[in-house]
Coordinates of C-alpha atoms in Angstrom, one line a residue:
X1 CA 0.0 0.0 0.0
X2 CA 3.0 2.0 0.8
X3 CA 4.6 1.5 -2.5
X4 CA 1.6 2.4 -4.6
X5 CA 1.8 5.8 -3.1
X6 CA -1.8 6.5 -3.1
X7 CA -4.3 8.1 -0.1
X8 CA -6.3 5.1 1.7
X9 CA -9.1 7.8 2.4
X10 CA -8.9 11.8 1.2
X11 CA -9.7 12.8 4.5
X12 CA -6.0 11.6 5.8
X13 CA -4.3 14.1 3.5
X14 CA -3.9 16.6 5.3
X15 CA -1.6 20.2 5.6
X16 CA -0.9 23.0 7.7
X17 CA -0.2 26.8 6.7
X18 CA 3.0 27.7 7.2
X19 CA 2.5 30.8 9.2
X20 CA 0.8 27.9 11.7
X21 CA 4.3 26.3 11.6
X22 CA 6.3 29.3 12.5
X23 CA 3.1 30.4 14.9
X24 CA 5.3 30.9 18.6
X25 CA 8.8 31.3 17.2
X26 CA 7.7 27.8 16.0
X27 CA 6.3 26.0 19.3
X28 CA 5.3 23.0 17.6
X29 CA 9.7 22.0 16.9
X30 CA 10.5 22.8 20.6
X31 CA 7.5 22.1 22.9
X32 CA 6.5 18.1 23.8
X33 CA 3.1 19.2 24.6
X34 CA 0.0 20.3 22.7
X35 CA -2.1 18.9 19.8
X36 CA -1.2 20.2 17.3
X37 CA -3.0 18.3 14.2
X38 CA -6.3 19.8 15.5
X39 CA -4.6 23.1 13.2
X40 CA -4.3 21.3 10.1
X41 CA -6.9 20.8 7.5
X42 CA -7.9 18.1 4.5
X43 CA -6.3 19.3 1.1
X44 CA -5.2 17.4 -2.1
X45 CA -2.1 18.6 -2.7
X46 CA 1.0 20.4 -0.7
X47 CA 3.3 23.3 -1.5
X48 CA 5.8 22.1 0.4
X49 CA 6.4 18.6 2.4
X50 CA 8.8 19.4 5.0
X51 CA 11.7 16.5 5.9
X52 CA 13.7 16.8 8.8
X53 CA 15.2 15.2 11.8
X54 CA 14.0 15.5 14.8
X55 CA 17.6 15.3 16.7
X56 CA 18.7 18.4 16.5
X57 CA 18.3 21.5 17.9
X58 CA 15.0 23.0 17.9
X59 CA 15.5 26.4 17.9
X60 CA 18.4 26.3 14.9
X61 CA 15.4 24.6 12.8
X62 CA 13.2 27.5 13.9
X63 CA 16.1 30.1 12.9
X64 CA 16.3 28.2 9.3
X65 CA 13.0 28.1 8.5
X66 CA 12.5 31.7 9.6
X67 CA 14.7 32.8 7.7
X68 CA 14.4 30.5 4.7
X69 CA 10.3 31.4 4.7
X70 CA 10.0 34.9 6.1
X71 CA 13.4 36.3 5.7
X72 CA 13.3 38.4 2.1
X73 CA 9.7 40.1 3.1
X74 CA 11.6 41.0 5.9
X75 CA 14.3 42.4 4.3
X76 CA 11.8 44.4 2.6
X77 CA 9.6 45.5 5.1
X78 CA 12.4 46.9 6.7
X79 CA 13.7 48.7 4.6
X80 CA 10.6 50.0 3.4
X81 CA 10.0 51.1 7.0
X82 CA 13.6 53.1 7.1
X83 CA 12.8 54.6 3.9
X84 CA 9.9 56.0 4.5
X85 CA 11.4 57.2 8.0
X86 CA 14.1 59.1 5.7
X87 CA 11.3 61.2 4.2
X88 CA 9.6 61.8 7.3
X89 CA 12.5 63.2 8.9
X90 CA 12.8 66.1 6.3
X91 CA 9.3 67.4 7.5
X92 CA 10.6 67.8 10.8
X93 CA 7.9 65.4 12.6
X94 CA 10.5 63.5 14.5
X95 CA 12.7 64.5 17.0
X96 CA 16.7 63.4 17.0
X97 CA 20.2 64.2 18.8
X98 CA 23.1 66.5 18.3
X99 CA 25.4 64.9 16.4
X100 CA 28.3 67.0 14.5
X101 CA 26.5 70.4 16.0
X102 CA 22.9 69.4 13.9
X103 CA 20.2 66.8 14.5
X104 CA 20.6 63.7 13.8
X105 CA 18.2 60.8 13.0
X106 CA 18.3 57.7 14.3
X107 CA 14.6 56.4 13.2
X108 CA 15.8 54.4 10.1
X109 CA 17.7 52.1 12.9
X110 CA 14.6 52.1 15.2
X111 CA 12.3 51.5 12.6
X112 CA 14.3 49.5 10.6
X113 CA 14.6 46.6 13.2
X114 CA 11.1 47.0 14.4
X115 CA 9.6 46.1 11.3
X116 CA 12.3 43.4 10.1
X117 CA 12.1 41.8 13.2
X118 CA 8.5 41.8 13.6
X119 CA 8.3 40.4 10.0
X120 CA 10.6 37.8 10.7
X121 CA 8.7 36.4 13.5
X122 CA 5.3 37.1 12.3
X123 CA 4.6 37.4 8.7
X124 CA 1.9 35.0 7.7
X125 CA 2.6 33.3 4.9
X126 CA -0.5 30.6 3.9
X127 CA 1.5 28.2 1.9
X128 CA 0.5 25.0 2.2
X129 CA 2.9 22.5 3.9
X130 CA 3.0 18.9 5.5
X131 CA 5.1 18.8 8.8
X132 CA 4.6 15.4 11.1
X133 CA 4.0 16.4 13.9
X134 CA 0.8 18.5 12.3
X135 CA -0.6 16.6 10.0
X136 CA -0.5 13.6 11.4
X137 CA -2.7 12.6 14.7
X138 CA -0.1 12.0 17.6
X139 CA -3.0 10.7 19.7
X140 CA -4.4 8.1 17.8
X141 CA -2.5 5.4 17.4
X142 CA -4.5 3.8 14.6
X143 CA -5.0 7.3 13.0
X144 CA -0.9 7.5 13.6
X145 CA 0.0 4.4 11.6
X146 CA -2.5 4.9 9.3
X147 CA -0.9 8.9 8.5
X148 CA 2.6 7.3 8.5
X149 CA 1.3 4.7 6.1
X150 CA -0.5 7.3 3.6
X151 CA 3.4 9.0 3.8
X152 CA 3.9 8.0 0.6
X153 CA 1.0 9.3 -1.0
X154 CA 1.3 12.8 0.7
X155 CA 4.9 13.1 -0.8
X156 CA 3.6 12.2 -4.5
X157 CA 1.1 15.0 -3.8
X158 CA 3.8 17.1 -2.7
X159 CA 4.8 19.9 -5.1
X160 CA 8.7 20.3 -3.9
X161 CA 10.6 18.8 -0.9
X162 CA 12.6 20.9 1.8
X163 CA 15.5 18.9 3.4
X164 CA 16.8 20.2 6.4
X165 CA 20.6 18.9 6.0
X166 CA 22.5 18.1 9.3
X167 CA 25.0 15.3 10.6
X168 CA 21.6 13.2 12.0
X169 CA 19.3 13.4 8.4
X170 CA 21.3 10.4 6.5
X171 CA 20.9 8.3 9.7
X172 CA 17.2 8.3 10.1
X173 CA 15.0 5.7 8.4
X174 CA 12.2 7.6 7.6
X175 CA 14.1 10.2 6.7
X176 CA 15.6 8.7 3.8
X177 CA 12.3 7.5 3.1
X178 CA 11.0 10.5 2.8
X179 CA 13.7 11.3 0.4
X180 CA 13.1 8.0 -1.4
X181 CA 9.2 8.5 -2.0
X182 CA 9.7 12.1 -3.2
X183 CA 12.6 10.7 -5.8
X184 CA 10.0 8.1 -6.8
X185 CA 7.2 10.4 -7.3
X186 CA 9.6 13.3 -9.0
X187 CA 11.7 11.8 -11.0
X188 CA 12.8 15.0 -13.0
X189 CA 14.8 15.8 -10.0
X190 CA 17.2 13.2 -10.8
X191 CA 17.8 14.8 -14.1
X192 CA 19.3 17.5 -11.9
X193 CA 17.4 20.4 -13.9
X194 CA 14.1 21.0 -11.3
X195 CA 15.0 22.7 -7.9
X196 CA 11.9 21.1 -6.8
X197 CA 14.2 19.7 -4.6
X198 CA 15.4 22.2 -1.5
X199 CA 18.5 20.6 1.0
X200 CA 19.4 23.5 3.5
X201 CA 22.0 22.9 5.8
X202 CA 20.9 23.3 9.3
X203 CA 23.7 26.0 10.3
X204 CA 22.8 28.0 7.2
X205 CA 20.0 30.0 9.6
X206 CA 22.0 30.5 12.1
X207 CA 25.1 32.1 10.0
X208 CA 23.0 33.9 8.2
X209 CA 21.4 35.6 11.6
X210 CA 24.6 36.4 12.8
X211 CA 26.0 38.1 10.0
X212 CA 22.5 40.5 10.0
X213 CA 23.1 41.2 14.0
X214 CA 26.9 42.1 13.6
X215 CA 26.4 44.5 10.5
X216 CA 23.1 46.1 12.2
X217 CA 24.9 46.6 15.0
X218 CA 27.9 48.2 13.1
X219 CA 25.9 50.7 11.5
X220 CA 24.1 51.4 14.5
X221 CA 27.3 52.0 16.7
X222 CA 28.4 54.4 13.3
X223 CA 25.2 56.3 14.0
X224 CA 26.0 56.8 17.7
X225 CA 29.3 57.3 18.0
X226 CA 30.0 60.5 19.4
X227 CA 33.0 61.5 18.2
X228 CA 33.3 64.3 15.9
X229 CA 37.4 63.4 14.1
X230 CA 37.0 61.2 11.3
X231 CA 40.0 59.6 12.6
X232 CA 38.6 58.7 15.6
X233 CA 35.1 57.9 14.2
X234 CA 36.4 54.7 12.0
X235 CA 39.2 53.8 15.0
X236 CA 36.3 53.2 17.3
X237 CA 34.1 51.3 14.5
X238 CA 37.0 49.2 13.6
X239 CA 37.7 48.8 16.9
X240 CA 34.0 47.3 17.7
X241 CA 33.9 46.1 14.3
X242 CA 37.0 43.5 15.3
X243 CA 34.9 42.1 18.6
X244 CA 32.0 41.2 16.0
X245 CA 33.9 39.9 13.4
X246 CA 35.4 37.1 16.4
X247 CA 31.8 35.9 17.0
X248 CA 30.9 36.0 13.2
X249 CA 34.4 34.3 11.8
X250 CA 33.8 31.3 15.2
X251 CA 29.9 31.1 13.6
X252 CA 31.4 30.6 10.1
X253 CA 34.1 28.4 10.9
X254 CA 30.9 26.2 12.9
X255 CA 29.1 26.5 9.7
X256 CA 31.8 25.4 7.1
X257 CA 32.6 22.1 9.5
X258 CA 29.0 21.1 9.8
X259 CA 28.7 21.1 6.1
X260 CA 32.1 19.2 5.9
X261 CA 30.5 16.6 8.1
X262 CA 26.8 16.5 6.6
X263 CA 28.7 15.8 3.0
X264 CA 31.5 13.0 4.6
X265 CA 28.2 11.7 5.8
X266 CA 26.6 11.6 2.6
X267 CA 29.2 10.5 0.9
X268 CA 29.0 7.6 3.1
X269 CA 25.5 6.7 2.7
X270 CA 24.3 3.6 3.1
X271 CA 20.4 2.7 3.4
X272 CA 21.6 -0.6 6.1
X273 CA 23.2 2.1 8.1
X274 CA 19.9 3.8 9.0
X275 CA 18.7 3.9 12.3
X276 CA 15.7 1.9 12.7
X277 CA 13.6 2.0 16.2
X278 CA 12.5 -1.5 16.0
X279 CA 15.7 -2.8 15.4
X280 CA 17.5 -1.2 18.1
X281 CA 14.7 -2.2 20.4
X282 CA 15.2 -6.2 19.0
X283 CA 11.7 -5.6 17.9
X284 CA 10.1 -5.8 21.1
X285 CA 7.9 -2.8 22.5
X286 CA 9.6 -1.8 25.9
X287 CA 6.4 -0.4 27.1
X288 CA 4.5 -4.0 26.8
X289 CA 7.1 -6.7 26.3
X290 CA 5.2 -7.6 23.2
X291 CA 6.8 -8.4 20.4
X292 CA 6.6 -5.7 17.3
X293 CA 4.9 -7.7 14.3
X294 CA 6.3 -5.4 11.5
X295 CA 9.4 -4.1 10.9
X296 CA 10.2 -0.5 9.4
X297 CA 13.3 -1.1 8.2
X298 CA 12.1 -4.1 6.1
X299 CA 8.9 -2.2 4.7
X300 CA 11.2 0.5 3.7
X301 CA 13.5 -1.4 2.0
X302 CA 11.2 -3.2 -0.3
X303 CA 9.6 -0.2 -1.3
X304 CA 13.1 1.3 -2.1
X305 CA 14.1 -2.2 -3.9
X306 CA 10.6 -2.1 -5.6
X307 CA 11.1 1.7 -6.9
X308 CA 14.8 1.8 -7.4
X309 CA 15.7 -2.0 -8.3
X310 CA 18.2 -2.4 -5.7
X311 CA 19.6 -0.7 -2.4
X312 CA 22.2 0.1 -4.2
X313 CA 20.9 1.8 -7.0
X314 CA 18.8 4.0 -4.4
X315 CA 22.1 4.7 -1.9
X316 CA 24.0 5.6 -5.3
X317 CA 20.6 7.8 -6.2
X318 CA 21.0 9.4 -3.0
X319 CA 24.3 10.4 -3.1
X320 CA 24.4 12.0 -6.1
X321 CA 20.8 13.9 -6.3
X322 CA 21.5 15.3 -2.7
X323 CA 25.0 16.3 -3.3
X324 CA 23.9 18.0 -6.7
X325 CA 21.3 19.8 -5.1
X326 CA 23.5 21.0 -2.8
X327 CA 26.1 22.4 -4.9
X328 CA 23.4 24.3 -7.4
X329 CA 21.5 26.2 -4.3
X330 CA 25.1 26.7 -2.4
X331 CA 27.6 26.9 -5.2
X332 CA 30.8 25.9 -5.0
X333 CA 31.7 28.3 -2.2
X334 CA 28.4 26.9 -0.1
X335 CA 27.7 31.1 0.6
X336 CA 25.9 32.2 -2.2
X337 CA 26.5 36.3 -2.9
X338 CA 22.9 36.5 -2.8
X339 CA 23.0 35.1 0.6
X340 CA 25.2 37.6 1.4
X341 CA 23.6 40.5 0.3
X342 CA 20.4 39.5 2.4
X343 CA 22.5 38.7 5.0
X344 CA 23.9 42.3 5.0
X345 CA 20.1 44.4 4.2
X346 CA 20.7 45.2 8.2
X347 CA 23.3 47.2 7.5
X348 CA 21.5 49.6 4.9
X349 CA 18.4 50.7 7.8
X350 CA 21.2 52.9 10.3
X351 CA 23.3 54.1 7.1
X352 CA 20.1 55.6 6.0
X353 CA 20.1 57.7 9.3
X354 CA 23.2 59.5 7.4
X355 CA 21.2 60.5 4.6
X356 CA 18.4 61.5 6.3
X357 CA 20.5 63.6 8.7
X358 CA 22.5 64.9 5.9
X359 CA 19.6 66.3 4.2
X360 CA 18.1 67.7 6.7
X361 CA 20.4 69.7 8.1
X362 CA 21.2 72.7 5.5
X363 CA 24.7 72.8 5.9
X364 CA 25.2 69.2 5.3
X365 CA 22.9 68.7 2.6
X366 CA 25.4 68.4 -0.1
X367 CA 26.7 65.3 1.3
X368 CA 23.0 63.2 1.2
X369 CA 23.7 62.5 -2.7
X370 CA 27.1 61.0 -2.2
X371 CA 25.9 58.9 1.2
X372 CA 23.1 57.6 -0.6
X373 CA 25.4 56.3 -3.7
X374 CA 28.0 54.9 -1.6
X375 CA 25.7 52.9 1.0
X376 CA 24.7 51.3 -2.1
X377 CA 28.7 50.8 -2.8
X378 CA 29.4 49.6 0.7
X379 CA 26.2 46.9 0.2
X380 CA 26.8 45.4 -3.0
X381 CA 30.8 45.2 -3.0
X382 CA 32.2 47.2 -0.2
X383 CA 31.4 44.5 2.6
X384 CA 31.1 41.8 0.0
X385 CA 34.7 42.6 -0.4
X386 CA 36.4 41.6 2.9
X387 CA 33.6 38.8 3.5
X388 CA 34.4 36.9 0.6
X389 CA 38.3 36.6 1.3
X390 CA 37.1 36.4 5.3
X391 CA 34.6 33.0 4.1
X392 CA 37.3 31.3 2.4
X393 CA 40.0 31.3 5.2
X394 CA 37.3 30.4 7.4
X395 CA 36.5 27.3 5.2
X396 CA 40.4 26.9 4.9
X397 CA 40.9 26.9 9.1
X398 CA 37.2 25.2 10.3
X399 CA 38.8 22.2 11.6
X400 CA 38.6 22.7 15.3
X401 CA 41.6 23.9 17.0
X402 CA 42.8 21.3 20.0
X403 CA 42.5 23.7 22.9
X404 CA 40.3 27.1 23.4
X405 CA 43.2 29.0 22.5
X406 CA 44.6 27.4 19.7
X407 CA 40.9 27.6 17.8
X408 CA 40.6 30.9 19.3
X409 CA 43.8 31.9 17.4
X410 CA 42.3 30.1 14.1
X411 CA 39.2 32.3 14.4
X412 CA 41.6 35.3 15.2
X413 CA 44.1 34.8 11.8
X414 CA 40.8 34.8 10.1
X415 CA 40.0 38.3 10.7
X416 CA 43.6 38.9 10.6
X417 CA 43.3 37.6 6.8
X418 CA 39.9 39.4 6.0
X419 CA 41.4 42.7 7.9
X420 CA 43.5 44.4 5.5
X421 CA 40.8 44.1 2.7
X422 CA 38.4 46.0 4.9
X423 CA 41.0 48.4 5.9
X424 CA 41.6 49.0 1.7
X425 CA 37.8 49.9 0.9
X426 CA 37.7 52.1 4.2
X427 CA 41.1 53.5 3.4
X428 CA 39.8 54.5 -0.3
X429 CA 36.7 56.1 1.3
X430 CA 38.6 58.0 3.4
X431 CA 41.1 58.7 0.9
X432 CA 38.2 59.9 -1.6
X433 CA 36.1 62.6 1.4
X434 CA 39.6 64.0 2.5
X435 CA 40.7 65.0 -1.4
X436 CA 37.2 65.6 -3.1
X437 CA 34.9 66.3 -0.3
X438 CA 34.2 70.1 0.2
X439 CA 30.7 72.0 1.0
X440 CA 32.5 75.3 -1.3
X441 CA 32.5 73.2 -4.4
X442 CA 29.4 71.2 -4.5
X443 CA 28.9 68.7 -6.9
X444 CA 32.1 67.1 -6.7
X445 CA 31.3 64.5 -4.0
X446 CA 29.0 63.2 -6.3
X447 CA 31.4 62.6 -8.8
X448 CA 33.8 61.4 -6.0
X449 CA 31.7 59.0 -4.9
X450 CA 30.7 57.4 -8.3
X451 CA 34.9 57.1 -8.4
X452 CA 34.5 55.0 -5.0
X453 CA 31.7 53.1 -6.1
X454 CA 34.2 51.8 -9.2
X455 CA 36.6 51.1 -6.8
X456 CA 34.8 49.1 -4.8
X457 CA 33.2 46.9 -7.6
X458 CA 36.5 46.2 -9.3
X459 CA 37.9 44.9 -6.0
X460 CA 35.2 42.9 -5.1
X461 CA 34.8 41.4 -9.2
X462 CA 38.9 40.3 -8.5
X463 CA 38.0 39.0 -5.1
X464 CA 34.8 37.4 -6.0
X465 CA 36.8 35.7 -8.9
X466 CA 39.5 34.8 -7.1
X467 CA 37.2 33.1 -4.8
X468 CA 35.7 31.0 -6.9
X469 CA 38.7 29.8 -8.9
X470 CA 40.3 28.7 -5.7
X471 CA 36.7 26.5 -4.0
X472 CA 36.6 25.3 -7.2
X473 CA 40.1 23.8 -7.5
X474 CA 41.1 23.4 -3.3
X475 CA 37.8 22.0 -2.1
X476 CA 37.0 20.1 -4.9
X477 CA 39.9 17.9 -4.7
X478 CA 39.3 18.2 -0.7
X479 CA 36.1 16.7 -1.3
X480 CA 37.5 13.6 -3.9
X481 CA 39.7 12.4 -1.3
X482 CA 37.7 12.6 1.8
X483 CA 34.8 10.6 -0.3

């Protein structure tokens, strides 16, 4: 019944919006009480059918999914929010603090966060996904085997497939029957041309969360610095700017060796391998000594011999689908500069403090053009820059040091590495106000800061290429000898 992949009744088909999911900084991966299938509802057909293990951390599930499902409307939100505070703040409704002898916003920041944050945790999105625990009753023990036997079916109705990749997934049964059904069902995703397929490892959230916190709080600490000397202004940032980059190069470093172990994993994969509850239980139910009739690792394996001709053919299937998903939603550098970019959108809400302060204080106004054109600069190459060359040393040092100190000093040559590149895009904006910046001839910051947006796009095209030249040929040897 299994194998045919067809509904025993319509009425056991069953999903759950995803807002519902994420409902409680999503309550339903990180309580053990509740019923929660009383918030699903019948359907015939799924957006999304939602794999994943359930040994792992709760809340770094919750973080990826957040940000995976509500992240870019977010982004956007936000910084529709500090926009709109930037007009605002020219008709003089909001009030602000002295800052270089004028007023000085700091809405954009407030605002800014409010929103995105808000967004993040509460945006209700009414996609239609399957998630276990929801859709199928946890109370009902004949309603339970009966869900878990209609699994199949659900994933044939199932329109794509979001793996949540860590070190655990490959070792879970049902997992990889999960996997299995939806290869069945889709078999275009084999061809490697449909990304109906989604594998997102699980430390991808959580990387991506702290790179949005550290630049946030960057700009933030730029818009309420006190000091008036240039000098002094980007010693302090830099300064702060070197405490956050040791938490964000030790989260990166975290990130890059998960991934290393979630691919030496699946390089390894072997459907006998897979833990079975049954078997490690010598089939007999510890609750009531009686002996368990059916055994799940044997009804998945004849539906995987049945579909794929042999266990073999399906761990070989496995291998290779998951691995090429992987690389075409990662790339070969497994940080995509999309990724980054969202990553960084923080950044943009307390840099538009300067503009709006700029422009509204007469005085200053010539300098809102220029700011506006380079916090574009610093957002699509001028961070981009330094974090590129600052992700592939910490890919090239993740391994764990064998002491505190000694991986405290790998996450510390990382910045070290990643420093000087930062230093040469704030060194050319510096060079660029101190030689072209002046209120008497206005019109030439403009100019000057079209001549740092170059700048900043050249270094980052050599960096970026650099980059990928060097993942490409390192780490894909790295990856033929480890598998």
């Amino acid at each position: 019944m299994i194998e045919r992949m067809e509904p025993t009744r319509p009425e056991i088909m069953r999903a759950v919006p995803l807002h519902r999911v994420l409902a409680c900084v999503g309550k339903v991966f990180w309580t053990a009480e509740g019923d929660f299938f009383q918030l699903s509802k019948e359907t015939t057909s799924y957006d999304e059918f939602l794999s994943h293990s359930w040994q792992v951390e709760s809340w770094k599930k919750v973080l990826l999914l957040m940000i995976l499902k509500n992240g870019f409307p977010a982004s956007v939100i936000g910084t529709s929010g500090a926009l709109l505070m930037v007009v605002l703040w020219q008709f003089g409704f909001l009030p602000g603090f002295v800052k270089l002898e004028f007023q000085f916003s700091f809405w954009c920041s407030v605002v800014g966060m409010t929103l995105g944050l808000s967004t993040l945790i509460f945006w209700r999105s009414h996609r239609l996904v399957f998630v276990d625990r929801m859709c199928i009753n946890q109370f009902d023990g004949r309603m339970k085997a009966e869900g878990i036997m209609n699994i199949g079916a659900m994933l044939k109705a199932s329109k794509s497939l979001l793996v949540v990749w860590d070190e655990s997934y490959a070792d879970r049964l049902w997992c990889i029957f999960e996997l299995a059904a939806f290869l069945k069902a889709h078999p275009e995703v084999s061809s490697g041309k449909s990304r109906i397929l989604q594998v997102k490892p699980l430390m991808l959230g959580f990387t991506v969360c702290n790179l949005c916190v550290c630049v946030f709080l960057a700009g933030t600490f730029g818009v309420l610095n006190p000091a008036e000397d240039l000098m002094v202004i980007w010693s302090l940032l830099l300064l702060f700017m070197l405490f956050e980059g040791l938490s964000l190069s030790h989260t990166v470093r975290g990130y890059y060796r998960s991934l290393e172990a979630s691919n030496r994993k699946l390089q390894q994969f072997e459907l006998r391998h897979s833990f079975c509850w049954c078997c490690s239980v010598n089939h007999l139910n510890p609750a009531s000594g009686q002996p368990i009739q059916v055994c799940d690792r044997e009804i998945v394996r004849q539906c995987v011999t049945s579909w794929f001709g042999s266990e073999q053919e399906f761990d070989h299937s496995v291998r290779s689908v998951v691995a090429h998903a992987l690389k075409q939603q990662l790339g070969c550098d497994a940080f995509p500069y999309t990724w980054m970019l969202g990553s960084t959108t923080p950044l943009l809400w307390p840099l538009f403090d300067f503009v709006a302060s700029y422009q509204g204080a007469e005085k200053m106004r010539y300098l809102a053009p220029s700011w506006a054109i380079r916090i574009l600069a610093y957002w699509l190459w001028g961070i981009p820059f330094p974090a590129t060359v600052g992700l592939f040393a910490a890919r090239c040092l993740r391994e764990k040091g064998q002491s505190r100190f000694r991986d405290f000093l790998k996450t510390l040559l990382v910045i070290i590495i990643a420093a000087p590149c930062g230093l040469v895009v704030i060194g050319w904006q510096i060079y660029i106000e101190l030689n072209f910046f002046d209120e008497l001839q206005s019109g030439h910051e403009t100019w000057a800061s079209l001549l740092f947006v170059g700048g900043c796009a050249v270094m980052f095209w050599a960096a970026r290429k650099a980059y990928h030249l060097s993942n490409q040929r390192f780490f894909k040897s790295l990856t033929l000898a480890t598998s």
